[in-house]
JSON list of C-alpha atoms in Angstrom, two decimals:
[
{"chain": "A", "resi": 1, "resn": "UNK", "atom": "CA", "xyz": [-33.93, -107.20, -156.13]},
{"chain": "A", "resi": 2, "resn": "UNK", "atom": "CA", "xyz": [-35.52, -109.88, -158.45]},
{"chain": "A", "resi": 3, "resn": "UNK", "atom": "CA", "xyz": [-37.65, -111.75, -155.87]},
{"chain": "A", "resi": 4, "resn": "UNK", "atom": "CA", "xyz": [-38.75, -108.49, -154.29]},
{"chain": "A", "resi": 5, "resn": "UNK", "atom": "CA", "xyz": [-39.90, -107.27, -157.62]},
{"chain": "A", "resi": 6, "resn": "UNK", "atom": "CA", "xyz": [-41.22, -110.74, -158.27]},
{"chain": "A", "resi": 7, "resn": "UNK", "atom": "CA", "xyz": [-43.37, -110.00, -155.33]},
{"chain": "A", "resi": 8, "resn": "UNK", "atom": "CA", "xyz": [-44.42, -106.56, -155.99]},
{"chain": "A", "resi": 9, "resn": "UNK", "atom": "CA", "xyz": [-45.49, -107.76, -159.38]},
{"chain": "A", "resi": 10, "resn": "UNK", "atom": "CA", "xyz": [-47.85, -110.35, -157.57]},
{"chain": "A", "resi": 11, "resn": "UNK", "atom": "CA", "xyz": [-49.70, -108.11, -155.74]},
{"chain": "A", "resi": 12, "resn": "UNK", "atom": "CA", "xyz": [-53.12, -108.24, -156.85]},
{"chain": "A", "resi": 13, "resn": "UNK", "atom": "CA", "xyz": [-54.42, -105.03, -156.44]},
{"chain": "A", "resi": 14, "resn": "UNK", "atom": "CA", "xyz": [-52.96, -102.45, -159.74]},
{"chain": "A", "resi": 15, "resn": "UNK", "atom": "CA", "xyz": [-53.14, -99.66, -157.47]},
{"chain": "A", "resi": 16, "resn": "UNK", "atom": "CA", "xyz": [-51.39, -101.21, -154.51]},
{"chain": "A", "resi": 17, "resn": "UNK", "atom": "CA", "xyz": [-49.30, -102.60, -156.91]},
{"chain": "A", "resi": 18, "resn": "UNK", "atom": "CA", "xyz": [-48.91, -98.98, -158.73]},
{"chain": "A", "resi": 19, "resn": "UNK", "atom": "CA", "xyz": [-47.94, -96.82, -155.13]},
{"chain": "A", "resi": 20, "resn": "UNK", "atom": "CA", "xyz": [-45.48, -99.71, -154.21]},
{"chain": "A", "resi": 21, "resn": "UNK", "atom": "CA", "xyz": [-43.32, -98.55, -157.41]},
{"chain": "A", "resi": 22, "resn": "UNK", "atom": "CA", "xyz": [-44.16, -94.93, -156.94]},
{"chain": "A", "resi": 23, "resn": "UNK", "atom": "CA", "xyz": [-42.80, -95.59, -153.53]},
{"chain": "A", "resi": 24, "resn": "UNK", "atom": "CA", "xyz": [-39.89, -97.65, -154.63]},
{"chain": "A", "resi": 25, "resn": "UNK", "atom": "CA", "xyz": [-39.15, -94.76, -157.02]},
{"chain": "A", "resi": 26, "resn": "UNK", "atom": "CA", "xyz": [-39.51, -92.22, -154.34]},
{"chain": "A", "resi": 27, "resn": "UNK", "atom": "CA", "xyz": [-36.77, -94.22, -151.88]},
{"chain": "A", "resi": 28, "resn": "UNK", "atom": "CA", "xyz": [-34.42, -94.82, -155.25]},
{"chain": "A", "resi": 29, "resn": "UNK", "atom": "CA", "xyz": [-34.81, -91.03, -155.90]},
{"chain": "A", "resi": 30, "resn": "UNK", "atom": "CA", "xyz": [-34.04, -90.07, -152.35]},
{"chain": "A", "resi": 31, "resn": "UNK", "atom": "CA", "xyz": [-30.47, -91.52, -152.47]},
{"chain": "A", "resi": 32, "resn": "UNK", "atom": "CA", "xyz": [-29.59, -90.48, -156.25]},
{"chain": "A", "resi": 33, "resn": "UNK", "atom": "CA", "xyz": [-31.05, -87.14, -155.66]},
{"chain": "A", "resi": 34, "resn": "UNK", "atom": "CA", "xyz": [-28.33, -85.23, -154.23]},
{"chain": "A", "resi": 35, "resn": "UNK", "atom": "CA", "xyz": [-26.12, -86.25, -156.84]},
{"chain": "A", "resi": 36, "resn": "UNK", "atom": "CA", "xyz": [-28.22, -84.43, -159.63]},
{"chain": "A", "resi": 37, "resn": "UNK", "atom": "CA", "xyz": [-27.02, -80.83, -160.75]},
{"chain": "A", "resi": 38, "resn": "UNK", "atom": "CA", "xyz": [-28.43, -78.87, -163.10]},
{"chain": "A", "resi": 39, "resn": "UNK", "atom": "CA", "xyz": [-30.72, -75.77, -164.16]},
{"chain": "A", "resi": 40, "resn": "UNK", "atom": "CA", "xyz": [-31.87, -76.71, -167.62]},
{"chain": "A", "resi": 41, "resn": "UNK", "atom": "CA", "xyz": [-33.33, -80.06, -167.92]},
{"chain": "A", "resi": 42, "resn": "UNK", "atom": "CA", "xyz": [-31.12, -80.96, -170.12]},
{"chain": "A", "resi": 43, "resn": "UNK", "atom": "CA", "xyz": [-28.08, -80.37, -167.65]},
{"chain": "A", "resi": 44, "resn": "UNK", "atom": "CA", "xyz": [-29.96, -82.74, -165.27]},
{"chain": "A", "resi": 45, "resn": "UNK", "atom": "CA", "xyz": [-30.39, -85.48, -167.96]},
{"chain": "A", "resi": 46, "resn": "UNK", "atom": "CA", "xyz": [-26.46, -84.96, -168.34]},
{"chain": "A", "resi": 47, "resn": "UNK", "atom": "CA", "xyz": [-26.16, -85.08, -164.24]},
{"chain": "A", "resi": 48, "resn": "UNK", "atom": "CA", "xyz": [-28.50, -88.39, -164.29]},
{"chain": "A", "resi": 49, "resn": "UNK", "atom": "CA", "xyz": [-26.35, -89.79, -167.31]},
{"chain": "A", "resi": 50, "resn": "UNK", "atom": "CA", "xyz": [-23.44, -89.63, -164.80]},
{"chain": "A", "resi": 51, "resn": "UNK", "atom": "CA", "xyz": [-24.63, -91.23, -161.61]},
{"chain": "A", "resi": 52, "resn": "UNK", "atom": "CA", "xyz": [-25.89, -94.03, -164.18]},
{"chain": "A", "resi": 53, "resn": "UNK", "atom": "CA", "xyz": [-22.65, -93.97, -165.75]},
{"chain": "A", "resi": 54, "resn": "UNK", "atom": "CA", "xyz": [-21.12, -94.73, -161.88]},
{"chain": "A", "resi": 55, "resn": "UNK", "atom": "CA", "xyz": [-23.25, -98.11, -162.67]},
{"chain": "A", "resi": 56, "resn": "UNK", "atom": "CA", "xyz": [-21.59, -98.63, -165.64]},
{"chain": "A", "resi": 57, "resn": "UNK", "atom": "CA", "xyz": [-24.84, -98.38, -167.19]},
{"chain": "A", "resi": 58, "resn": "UNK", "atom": "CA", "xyz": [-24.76, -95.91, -170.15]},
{"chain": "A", "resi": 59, "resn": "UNK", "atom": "CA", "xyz": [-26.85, -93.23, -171.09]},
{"chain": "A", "resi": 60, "resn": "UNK", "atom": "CA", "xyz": [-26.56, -90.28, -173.72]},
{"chain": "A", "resi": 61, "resn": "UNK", "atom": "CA", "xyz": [-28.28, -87.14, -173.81]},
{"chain": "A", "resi": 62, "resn": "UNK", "atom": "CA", "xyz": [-29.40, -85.19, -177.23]},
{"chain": "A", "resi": 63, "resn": "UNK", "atom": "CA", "xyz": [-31.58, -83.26, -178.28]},
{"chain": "A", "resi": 64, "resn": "UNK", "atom": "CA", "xyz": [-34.48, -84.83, -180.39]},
{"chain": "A", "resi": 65, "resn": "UNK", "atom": "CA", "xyz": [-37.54, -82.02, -181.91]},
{"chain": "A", "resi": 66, "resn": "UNK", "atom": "CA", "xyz": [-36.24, -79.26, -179.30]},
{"chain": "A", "resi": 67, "resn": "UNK", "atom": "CA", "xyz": [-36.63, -81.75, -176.34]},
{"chain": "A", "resi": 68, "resn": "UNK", "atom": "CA", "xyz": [-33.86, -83.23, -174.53]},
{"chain": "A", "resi": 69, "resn": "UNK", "atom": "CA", "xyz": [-33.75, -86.69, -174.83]},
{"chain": "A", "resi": 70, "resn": "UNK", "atom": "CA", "xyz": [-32.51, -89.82, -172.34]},
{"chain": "A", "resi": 71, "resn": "UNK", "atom": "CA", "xyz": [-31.07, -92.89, -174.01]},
{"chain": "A", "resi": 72, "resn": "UNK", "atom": "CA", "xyz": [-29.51, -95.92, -172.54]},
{"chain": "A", "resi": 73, "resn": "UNK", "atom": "CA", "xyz": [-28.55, -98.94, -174.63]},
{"chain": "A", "resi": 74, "resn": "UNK", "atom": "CA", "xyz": [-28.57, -100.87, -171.25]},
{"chain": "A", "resi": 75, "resn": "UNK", "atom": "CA", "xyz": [-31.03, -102.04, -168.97]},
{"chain": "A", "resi": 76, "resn": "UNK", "atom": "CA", "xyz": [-30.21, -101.15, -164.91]},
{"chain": "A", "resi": 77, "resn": "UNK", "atom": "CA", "xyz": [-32.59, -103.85, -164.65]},
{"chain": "A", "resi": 78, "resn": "UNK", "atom": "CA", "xyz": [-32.10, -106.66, -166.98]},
{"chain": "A", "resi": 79, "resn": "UNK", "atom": "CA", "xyz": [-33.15, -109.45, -165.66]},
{"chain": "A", "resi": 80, "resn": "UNK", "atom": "CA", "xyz": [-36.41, -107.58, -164.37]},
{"chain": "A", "resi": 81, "resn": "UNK", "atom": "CA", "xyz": [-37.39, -106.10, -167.60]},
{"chain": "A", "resi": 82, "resn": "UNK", "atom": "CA", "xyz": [-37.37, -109.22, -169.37]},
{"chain": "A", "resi": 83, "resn": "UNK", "atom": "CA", "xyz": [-40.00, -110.86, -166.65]},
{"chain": "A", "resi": 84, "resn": "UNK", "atom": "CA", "xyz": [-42.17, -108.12, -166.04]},
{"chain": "A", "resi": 85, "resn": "UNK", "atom": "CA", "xyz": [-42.19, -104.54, -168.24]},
{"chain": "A", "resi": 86, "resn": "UNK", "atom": "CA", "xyz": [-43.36, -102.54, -165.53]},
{"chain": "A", "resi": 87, "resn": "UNK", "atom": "CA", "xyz": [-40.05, -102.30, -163.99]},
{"chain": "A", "resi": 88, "resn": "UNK", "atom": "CA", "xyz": [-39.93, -99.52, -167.00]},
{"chain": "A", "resi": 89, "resn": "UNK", "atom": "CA", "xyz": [-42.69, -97.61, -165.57]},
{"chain": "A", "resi": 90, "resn": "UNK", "atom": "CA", "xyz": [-40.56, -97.65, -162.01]},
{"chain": "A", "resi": 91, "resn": "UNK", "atom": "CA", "xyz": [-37.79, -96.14, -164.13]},
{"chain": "A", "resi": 92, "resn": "UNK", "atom": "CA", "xyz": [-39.55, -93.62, -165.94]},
{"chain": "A", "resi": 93, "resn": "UNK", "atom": "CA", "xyz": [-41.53, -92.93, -161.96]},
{"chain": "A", "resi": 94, "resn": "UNK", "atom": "CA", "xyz": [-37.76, -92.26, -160.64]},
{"chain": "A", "resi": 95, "resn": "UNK", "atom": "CA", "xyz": [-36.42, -90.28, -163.71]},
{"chain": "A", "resi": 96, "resn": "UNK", "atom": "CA", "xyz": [-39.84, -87.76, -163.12]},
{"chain": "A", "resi": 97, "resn": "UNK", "atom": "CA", "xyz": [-38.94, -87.46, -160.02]},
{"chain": "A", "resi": 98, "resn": "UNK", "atom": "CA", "xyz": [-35.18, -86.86, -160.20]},
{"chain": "A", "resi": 99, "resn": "UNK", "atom": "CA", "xyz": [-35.46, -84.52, -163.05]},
{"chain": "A", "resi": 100, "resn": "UNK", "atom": "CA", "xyz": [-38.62, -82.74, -161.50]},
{"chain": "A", "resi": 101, "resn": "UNK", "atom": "CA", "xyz": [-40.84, -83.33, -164.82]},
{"chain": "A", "resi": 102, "resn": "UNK", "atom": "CA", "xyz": [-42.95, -85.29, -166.37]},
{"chain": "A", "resi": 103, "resn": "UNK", "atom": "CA", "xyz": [-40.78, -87.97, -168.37]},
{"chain": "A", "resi": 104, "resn": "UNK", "atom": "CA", "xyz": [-41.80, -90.51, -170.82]},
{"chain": "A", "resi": 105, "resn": "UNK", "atom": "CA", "xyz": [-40.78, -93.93, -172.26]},
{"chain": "A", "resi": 106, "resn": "UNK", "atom": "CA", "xyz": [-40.27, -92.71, -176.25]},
{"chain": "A", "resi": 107, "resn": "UNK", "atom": "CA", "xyz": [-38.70, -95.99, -176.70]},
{"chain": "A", "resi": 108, "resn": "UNK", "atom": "CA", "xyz": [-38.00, -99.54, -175.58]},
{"chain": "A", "resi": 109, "resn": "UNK", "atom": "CA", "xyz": [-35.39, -102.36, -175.51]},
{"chain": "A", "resi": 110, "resn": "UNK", "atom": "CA", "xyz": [-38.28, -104.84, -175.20]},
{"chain": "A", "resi": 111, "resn": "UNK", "atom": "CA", "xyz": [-40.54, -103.16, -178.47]},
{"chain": "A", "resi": 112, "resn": "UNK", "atom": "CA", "xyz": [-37.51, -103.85, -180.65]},
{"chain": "A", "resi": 113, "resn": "UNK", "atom": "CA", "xyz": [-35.70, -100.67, -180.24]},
{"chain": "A", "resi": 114, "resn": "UNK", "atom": "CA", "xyz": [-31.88, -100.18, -180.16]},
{"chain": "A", "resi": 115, "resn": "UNK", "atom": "CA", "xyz": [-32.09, -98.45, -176.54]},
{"chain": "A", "resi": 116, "resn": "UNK", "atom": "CA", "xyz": [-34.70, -97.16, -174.35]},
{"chain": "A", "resi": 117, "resn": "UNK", "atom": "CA", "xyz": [-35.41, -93.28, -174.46]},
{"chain": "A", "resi": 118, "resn": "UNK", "atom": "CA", "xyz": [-36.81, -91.28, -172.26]},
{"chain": "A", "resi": 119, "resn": "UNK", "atom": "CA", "xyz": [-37.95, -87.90, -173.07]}
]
């Protein structure tokens, strides 16, 4: 996973560079997605908490100014994130797409945060 991220990170072209990780999101989101239940978004953060959970990576779901929020205090990607940031962008591509909304990065691990959110 690291050197083929290492070499989608090299590619020269941002837009080349920017549908390789919408496409890498799309394949990711293709085998998590029939593991996702839900009506409410916040029922599918819950869902999305759990298949992450099977990774042992841990997530929480609350509720933060009437939105539901995302958090995980670890990284799926560790070693990634610390090389090259836009491994978040991936994630928050695959989280859209699995929860069927626009989601956003409200927090980072690598700003100085506690955990990442994703709202």
């Amino acid at each position: 996973a690291v050197a083929l991220w290492q070499e989608i990170s090299r590619l020269e072209d941002s837009e080349v560079r920017r549908v390789m990780m919408q496409r890498l999101a799309g394949r990711l989101a293709v085998m998590y997605s029939g593991k996702i239940q839900g009506r409410s978004m916040e029922e599918k953060m819950q869902s999305l908490s759990e298949v992450f959970a099977e990774r042992r990576i841990p997530m929480d779901v609350h509720q933060a100014d009437s939105l539901p929020v995302l958090t995980t205090s670890a990284c799926p990607y560790p070693e990634l994130a610390e090389q090259d940031r836009s491994i978040c962008n991936m994630e928050q591509m695959l989280f859209s797409e699995l929860l069927g909304a626009e989601v956003q990065l409200s927090s980072c691990r690598l700003d100085g945060a506690d955990c990442c959110s994703f709202q």
